[in-house]
mmCIF file of C-alpha atoms and ligand atoms in Angstrom:
data_model
loop_
_atom_site.group_PDB
_atom_site.id
_atom_site.type_symbol
_atom_site.label_atom_id
_atom_site.label_comp_id
_atom_site.label_asym_id
_atom_site.label_seq_id
_atom_site.Cartn_x
_atom_site.Cartn_y
_atom_site.Cartn_z
ATOM 1 C CA UNK F 5 99.104 74.774 94.401
ATOM 2 C CA UNK F 6 97.807 72.680 91.542
ATOM 3 C CA UNK F 7 94.271 73.848 90.925
ATOM 4 C CA UNK F 8 93.813 76.464 88.235
ATOM 5 C CA UNK F 9 91.040 78.930 89.043
ATOM 6 C CA UNK F 10 88.965 80.521 86.308
ATOM 7 C CA UNK F 11 87.305 83.082 88.585
ATOM 8 C CA UNK F 12 88.941 85.897 90.541
ATOM 9 C CA UNK F 13 89.883 89.552 90.196
ATOM 10 C CA UNK F 14 91.987 88.859 87.061
ATOM 11 C CA UNK F 15 89.555 86.459 85.342
ATOM 12 C CA UNK F 16 89.609 87.023 81.590
ATOM 13 C CA UNK F 17 92.891 88.969 81.757
ATOM 14 C CA UNK F 18 96.167 87.949 80.143
ATOM 15 C CA UNK F 19 99.208 88.594 82.335
ATOM 16 C CA UNK F 20 102.749 88.461 80.979
ATOM 17 C CA UNK F 21 105.576 88.074 83.508
ATOM 18 C CA UNK F 22 109.346 87.997 83.022
ATOM 19 C CA UNK F 23 111.504 86.363 85.674
ATOM 20 C CA UNK F 24 115.036 85.326 86.517
ATOM 21 C CA UNK F 25 118.428 86.506 85.303
ATOM 22 C CA UNK F 26 119.756 86.675 81.788
ATOM 23 C CA UNK F 27 123.068 85.103 80.778
ATOM 24 C CA UNK F 28 125.168 86.978 78.244
ATOM 25 C CA UNK F 29 127.642 84.663 76.557
ATOM 26 C CA UNK F 30 131.321 85.569 76.326
ATOM 27 C CA UNK F 31 132.533 82.378 74.666
ATOM 28 C CA UNK F 32 131.258 78.764 74.411
ATOM 29 C CA UNK F 33 131.848 78.110 78.146
ATOM 30 C CA UNK F 34 131.541 81.509 79.875
ATOM 31 C CA UNK F 35 128.898 84.126 80.394
ATOM 32 C CA UNK F 36 128.079 87.302 82.328
ATOM 33 C CA UNK F 37 125.135 86.690 84.665
ATOM 34 C CA UNK F 38 123.631 87.703 87.977
ATOM 35 C CA UNK F 39 122.273 86.059 91.121
ATOM 36 C CA UNK F 40 118.531 86.443 90.483
ATOM 37 C CA UNK F 41 116.755 83.222 91.528
ATOM 38 C CA UNK F 42 113.523 83.948 89.653
ATOM 39 C CA UNK F 43 111.533 83.276 92.831
ATOM 40 C CA UNK F 44 109.748 86.630 92.909
ATOM 41 C CA UNK F 45 108.674 86.512 89.257
ATOM 42 C CA UNK F 46 107.537 82.888 89.531
ATOM 43 C CA UNK F 47 105.548 83.817 92.660
ATOM 44 C CA UNK F 48 103.914 86.712 90.766
ATOM 45 C CA UNK F 49 103.008 84.332 87.912
ATOM 46 C CA UNK F 50 101.434 81.853 90.363
ATOM 47 C CA UNK F 51 99.574 84.634 92.190
ATOM 48 C CA UNK F 52 98.198 86.026 88.903
ATOM 49 C CA UNK F 53 97.040 82.514 87.985
ATOM 50 C CA UNK F 54 95.381 82.200 91.401
ATOM 51 C CA UNK F 55 93.592 85.490 90.661
ATOM 52 C CA UNK F 56 92.101 83.885 87.525
ATOM 53 C CA UNK F 57 94.431 85.263 84.837
ATOM 54 C CA UNK F 58 95.832 83.489 81.791
ATOM 55 C CA UNK F 59 99.563 83.723 82.547
ATOM 56 C CA UNK F 60 102.571 83.650 80.225
ATOM 57 C CA UNK F 61 105.918 83.473 82.018
ATOM 58 C CA UNK F 62 109.127 84.315 80.148
ATOM 59 C CA UNK F 63 111.928 82.809 82.235
ATOM 60 C CA UNK F 64 115.662 83.296 82.110
ATOM 61 C CA UNK F 65 117.946 80.437 83.211
ATOM 62 C CA UNK F 66 116.555 79.394 86.620
ATOM 63 C CA UNK F 67 116.046 76.180 88.568
ATOM 64 C CA UNK F 68 112.340 76.589 89.204
ATOM 65 C CA UNK F 69 109.316 74.410 88.473
ATOM 66 C CA UNK F 70 106.677 75.974 86.249
ATOM 67 C CA UNK F 71 103.563 76.894 88.274
ATOM 68 C CA UNK F 72 100.623 74.690 87.206
ATOM 69 C CA UNK F 73 98.481 76.245 84.522
ATOM 70 C CA UNK F 74 101.135 78.809 83.509
ATOM 71 C CA UNK F 75 102.594 78.882 79.964
ATOM 72 C CA UNK F 76 106.377 79.154 80.169
ATOM 73 C CA UNK F 77 108.840 80.345 77.538
ATOM 74 C CA UNK F 78 112.506 79.722 78.405
ATOM 75 C CA UNK F 79 115.176 82.161 77.241
ATOM 76 C CA UNK F 80 118.846 82.765 78.013
ATOM 77 C CA UNK F 81 119.964 86.245 76.947
ATOM 78 C CA UNK F 82 118.479 89.740 77.230
ATOM 79 C CA UNK F 83 118.016 89.807 73.439
ATOM 80 C CA UNK F 84 116.073 86.520 73.568
ATOM 81 C CA UNK F 85 113.975 87.757 76.486
ATOM 82 C CA UNK F 86 113.224 90.983 74.594
ATOM 83 C CA UNK F 87 112.026 89.018 71.550
ATOM 84 C CA UNK F 88 109.968 86.556 73.630
ATOM 85 C CA UNK F 89 108.257 89.258 75.710
ATOM 86 C CA UNK F 90 107.384 91.473 72.735
ATOM 87 C CA UNK F 91 106.292 88.365 70.817
ATOM 88 C CA UNK F 92 103.880 87.414 73.629
ATOM 89 C CA UNK F 93 101.949 90.705 73.378
ATOM 90 C CA UNK F 94 99.123 91.633 73.497
ATOM 91 C CA UNK F 95 98.548 91.330 77.231
ATOM 92 C CA UNK F 96 96.511 93.257 79.779
ATOM 93 C CA UNK F 97 99.382 93.394 82.269
ATOM 94 C CA UNK F 98 103.165 93.120 81.957
ATOM 95 C CA UNK F 99 105.208 92.528 85.096
ATOM 96 C CA UNK F 100 108.937 92.891 84.421
ATOM 97 C CA UNK F 101 110.398 90.986 87.355
ATOM 98 C CA UNK F 102 113.465 89.727 85.479
ATOM 99 C CA UNK F 103 116.945 90.916 86.398
ATOM 100 C CA UNK F 104 117.902 91.707 82.807
ATOM 101 C CA UNK F 105 121.598 92.259 82.116
ATOM 102 C CA UNK F 106 122.177 95.904 81.226
ATOM 103 C CA UNK F 107 125.234 95.044 79.115
ATOM 104 C CA UNK F 108 126.233 92.168 76.861
ATOM 105 C CA UNK F 109 129.566 91.340 75.166
ATOM 106 C CA UNK F 110 129.834 93.089 71.801
ATOM 107 C CA UNK F 111 130.731 89.753 70.236
ATOM 108 C CA UNK F 112 130.639 86.138 71.406
ATOM 109 C CA UNK F 113 133.999 84.488 70.861
ATOM 110 C CA UNK F 114 133.581 81.417 68.674
ATOM 111 C CA UNK F 115 136.322 79.590 70.606
ATOM 112 C CA UNK F 116 137.156 79.487 74.304
ATOM 113 C CA UNK F 117 139.220 82.572 75.137
ATOM 114 C CA UNK F 118 142.770 81.509 76.064
ATOM 115 C CA UNK F 119 145.138 82.928 78.622
ATOM 116 C CA UNK F 120 147.945 84.586 76.718
ATOM 117 C CA UNK F 121 151.479 84.334 78.142
ATOM 118 C CA UNK F 122 152.698 87.702 79.368
ATOM 119 C CA UNK F 123 149.236 89.294 79.501
ATOM 120 C CA UNK F 124 147.616 89.967 82.893
ATOM 121 C CA UNK F 125 144.462 91.665 81.732
ATOM 122 C CA UNK F 126 141.536 90.921 79.450
ATOM 123 C CA UNK F 127 139.248 93.651 78.183
ATOM 124 C CA UNK F 128 135.654 92.677 77.444
ATOM 125 C CA UNK F 129 133.779 95.217 75.416
ATOM 126 C CA UNK F 130 130.146 95.380 76.526
ATOM 127 C CA UNK F 131 127.237 97.079 74.795
ATOM 128 C CA UNK F 132 123.824 98.047 76.171
ATOM 129 C CA UNK F 133 120.987 95.544 75.931
ATOM 130 C CA UNK F 134 117.508 96.622 74.813
ATOM 131 C CA UNK F 135 115.342 97.895 77.687
ATOM 132 C CA UNK F 136 112.476 95.408 77.571
ATOM 133 C CA UNK F 137 110.322 97.297 80.044
ATOM 134 C CA UNK F 138 110.659 100.616 78.233
ATOM 135 C CA UNK F 139 109.950 98.932 74.887
ATOM 136 C CA UNK F 140 106.819 97.203 76.252
ATOM 137 C CA UNK F 141 105.653 100.538 77.622
ATOM 138 C CA UNK F 142 106.201 102.299 74.268
ATOM 139 C CA UNK F 143 104.709 99.425 72.228
ATOM 140 C CA UNK F 144 101.617 99.970 70.025
ATOM 141 C CA UNK F 145 100.072 97.000 71.878
ATOM 142 C CA UNK F 146 100.978 98.444 75.276
ATOM 143 C CA UNK F 147 99.375 96.518 78.140
ATOM 144 C CA UNK F 148 96.920 98.577 80.230
ATOM 145 C CA UNK F 149 99.238 98.134 83.206
ATOM 146 C CA UNK F 150 103.041 97.985 82.928
ATOM 147 C CA UNK F 151 104.800 97.077 86.166
ATOM 148 C CA UNK F 152 108.546 97.297 86.753
ATOM 149 C CA UNK F 153 110.836 96.172 89.537
ATOM 150 C CA UNK F 154 113.701 98.174 90.943
ATOM 151 C CA UNK F 155 116.502 96.644 92.972
ATOM 152 C CA UNK F 156 118.182 99.513 94.752
ATOM 153 C CA UNK F 157 120.823 99.677 97.439
ATOM 154 C CA UNK F 158 120.062 103.271 98.557
ATOM 155 C CA UNK F 159 117.703 106.208 97.918
ATOM 156 C CA UNK F 160 115.045 103.647 96.996
ATOM 157 C CA UNK F 161 112.076 106.008 96.655
ATOM 158 C CA UNK F 162 113.946 108.546 94.547
ATOM 159 C CA UNK F 163 115.395 106.007 92.088
ATOM 160 C CA UNK F 164 112.154 104.013 91.882
ATOM 161 C CA UNK F 165 110.074 107.114 91.149
ATOM 162 C CA UNK F 166 112.672 108.184 88.569
ATOM 163 C CA UNK F 167 112.251 104.846 86.763
ATOM 164 C CA UNK F 168 108.464 105.094 86.966
ATOM 165 C CA UNK F 169 108.635 108.309 84.941
ATOM 166 C CA UNK F 170 111.590 107.471 82.650
ATOM 167 C CA UNK F 171 110.173 104.103 81.538
ATOM 168 C CA UNK F 172 106.547 105.354 81.565
ATOM 169 C CA UNK F 173 105.396 102.669 84.000
ATOM 170 C CA UNK F 174 102.109 102.415 85.875
ATOM 171 C CA UNK F 175 103.618 100.776 88.962
ATOM 172 C CA UNK F 176 107.120 100.123 90.212
ATOM 173 C CA UNK F 177 107.957 97.651 92.967
ATOM 174 C CA UNK F 178 111.215 98.457 94.722
ATOM 175 C CA UNK F 179 113.194 96.187 96.955
ATOM 176 C CA UNK F 180 116.282 96.985 98.899
ATOM 177 C CA UNK F 181 119.069 94.697 97.702
ATOM 178 C CA UNK F 182 121.467 93.644 100.393
ATOM 179 C CA UNK F 183 119.324 95.053 103.191
ATOM 180 C CA UNK F 184 117.882 93.171 106.130
ATOM 181 C CA UNK F 185 114.734 92.595 104.089
ATOM 182 C CA UNK F 186 114.405 91.405 100.531
ATOM 183 C CA UNK F 187 117.038 90.241 98.115
ATOM 184 C CA UNK F 188 117.847 88.023 95.227
ATOM 185 C CA UNK F 189 118.282 84.609 96.788
ATOM 186 C CA UNK F 190 115.857 84.800 99.693
ATOM 187 C CA UNK F 191 112.424 83.244 100.198
ATOM 188 C CA UNK F 192 110.962 86.329 101.852
ATOM 189 C CA UNK F 193 110.766 89.860 100.617
ATOM 190 C CA UNK F 194 109.544 93.365 101.327
ATOM 191 C CA UNK F 195 108.580 95.758 98.562
ATOM 192 C CA UNK F 196 107.667 99.401 98.341
ATOM 193 C CA UNK F 197 105.302 99.939 95.419
ATOM 194 C CA UNK F 198 105.027 103.406 93.862
ATOM 195 C CA UNK F 199 102.662 104.903 91.327
ATOM 196 C CA UNK F 200 101.772 108.394 90.225
ATOM 197 C CA UNK F 201 100.274 109.857 93.378
ATOM 198 C CA UNK F 202 100.603 106.918 95.737
ATOM 199 C CA UNK F 203 102.708 104.261 97.373
ATOM 200 C CA UNK F 204 102.218 101.159 99.475
ATOM 201 C CA UNK F 205 104.584 98.906 101.422
ATOM 202 C CA UNK F 206 104.086 95.153 100.879
ATOM 203 C CA UNK F 207 105.480 92.657 103.382
ATOM 204 C CA UNK F 208 107.912 91.726 104.816
ATOM 205 C CA UNK F 209 106.439 88.304 104.167
ATOM 206 C CA UNK F 210 107.126 85.248 102.029
ATOM 207 C CA UNK F 211 107.616 85.991 98.327
ATOM 208 C CA UNK F 212 104.327 84.140 97.755
ATOM 209 C CA UNK F 213 102.450 86.409 100.173
ATOM 210 C CA UNK F 214 104.108 89.556 98.793
ATOM 211 C CA UNK F 215 103.290 88.421 95.234
ATOM 212 C CA UNK F 216 99.627 87.889 96.193
ATOM 213 C CA UNK F 217 99.511 91.400 97.663
ATOM 214 C CA UNK F 218 101.129 92.833 94.516
ATOM 215 C CA UNK F 219 98.595 91.027 92.303
ATOM 216 C CA UNK F 220 95.738 92.456 94.449
ATOM 217 C CA UNK F 221 97.196 95.924 93.941
ATOM 218 C CA UNK F 222 97.518 95.308 90.182
ATOM 219 C CA UNK F 223 93.909 94.035 89.946
ATOM 220 C CA UNK F 224 92.702 97.116 91.811
ATOM 221 C CA UNK F 225 94.507 99.509 89.478
ATOM 222 C CA UNK F 226 93.581 97.774 86.219
ATOM 223 C CA UNK F 227 90.970 99.701 84.238
ATOM 224 C CA UNK F 228 87.665 97.732 84.220
HETATM 225 O O1 C5P N 16 116.823 100.448 85.209
HETATM 226 P P1 C5P N 16 116.791 99.115 85.906
HETATM 227 O O2 C5P N 16 117.508 98.042 85.168
HETATM 228 O O3 C5P N 16 117.196 99.168 87.345
HETATM 229 O O4 C5P N 16 115.234 98.733 85.910
HETATM 230 C C1 C5P N 16 114.804 97.512 86.400
HETATM 231 C C2 C5P N 16 113.529 97.147 85.681
HETATM 232 O O5 C5P N 16 113.738 97.252 84.282
HETATM 233 C C3 C5P N 16 113.114 95.711 85.940
HETATM 234 O O6 C5P N 16 111.684 95.652 85.914
HETATM 235 C C4 C5P N 16 113.720 94.951 84.764
HETATM 236 O O7 C5P N 16 112.988 93.780 84.452
HETATM 237 C C5 C5P N 16 113.624 95.992 83.654
HETATM 238 N N1 C5P N 16 114.680 95.923 82.632
HETATM 239 C C6 C5P N 16 114.352 95.539 81.337
HETATM 240 N N2 C5P N 16 115.316 95.495 80.360
HETATM 241 C C7 C5P N 16 116.587 95.837 80.648
HETATM 242 C C8 C5P N 16 116.951 96.248 81.947
HETATM 243 C C9 C5P N 16 115.968 96.273 82.922
HETATM 244 O O8 C5P N 16 113.177 95.220 81.089
HETATM 245 N N3 C5P N 16 117.510 95.782 79.682
#
C-alpha cells in the first residue's frame, strides 16, 4: 500500500514499533542471532500508518522493505535497539515486536576466534541485555500504551499474563511458537492478546490482517 492516510483512529498519534531480531557479535565474522523475520512488526507499523499514525520503526537486521510513510531506524544489537527506541520517545504507543536477544557476549573478540589444536570446546560468556520493553514502561516519558509480544511454546496464557504484570504492560500479544499457527518465519499468524481484565484472540489470518486487528484493539484502548 503506498498511500499515507492522515485520518483514522490513530490520527495525530505517534506510534513507535520495534521489529526483527538482534544480532550480538562474537567476533568480526560471527554473531548470536535468532530466526525472527520482522514480518509481524513491519505489518504492525504499516497497519498503524493505515490508521493515521505517525510511525517510527526501529528494525533489527531484516530483509524487509520499509512501509511507505514510515520512518525507519536500522540497528543491529540489543544495546543499539535499546538506545534507538528510548531515543525515539516520546510516543503515544510503543509496540515491542522485536525478538530481542536476552544475552550478548561479554566481550566482542577483536580478531576471528581460532580453533585451537587439542581443544574440543569453546566457552562463550554471555551477559543479560537491557530489557527494552521494561525500560520503556518505566520511562518518565512512558507512552500511554505499552504493548509487548510473547513467543511461548507452552502455558501461553500463564506466561503472557506474568509478563504483562512483570513488565508493567498495557497489552501483551502472545503467539505459540512452533505450533500449527503462528511462528517466526510464516506469513500468517494467530495471537492471543491479554490485558488486565480481558483477552481477545486475533486470527488465524495473514500477518497483515492480524496486525490490523491488533491496531484496532490498540486504538480502542488508547485514552482519548
Ligand atoms: O521476556 P520475553 O523476552 O519473552 O518478552 C518478550 C517481549 O519483551 C517482546 O515484546 C520483546 O520485544 C521484549 N524484550 C525487550 N528487551 C529484551 C527482551 C525482550 O524489549 N531484552
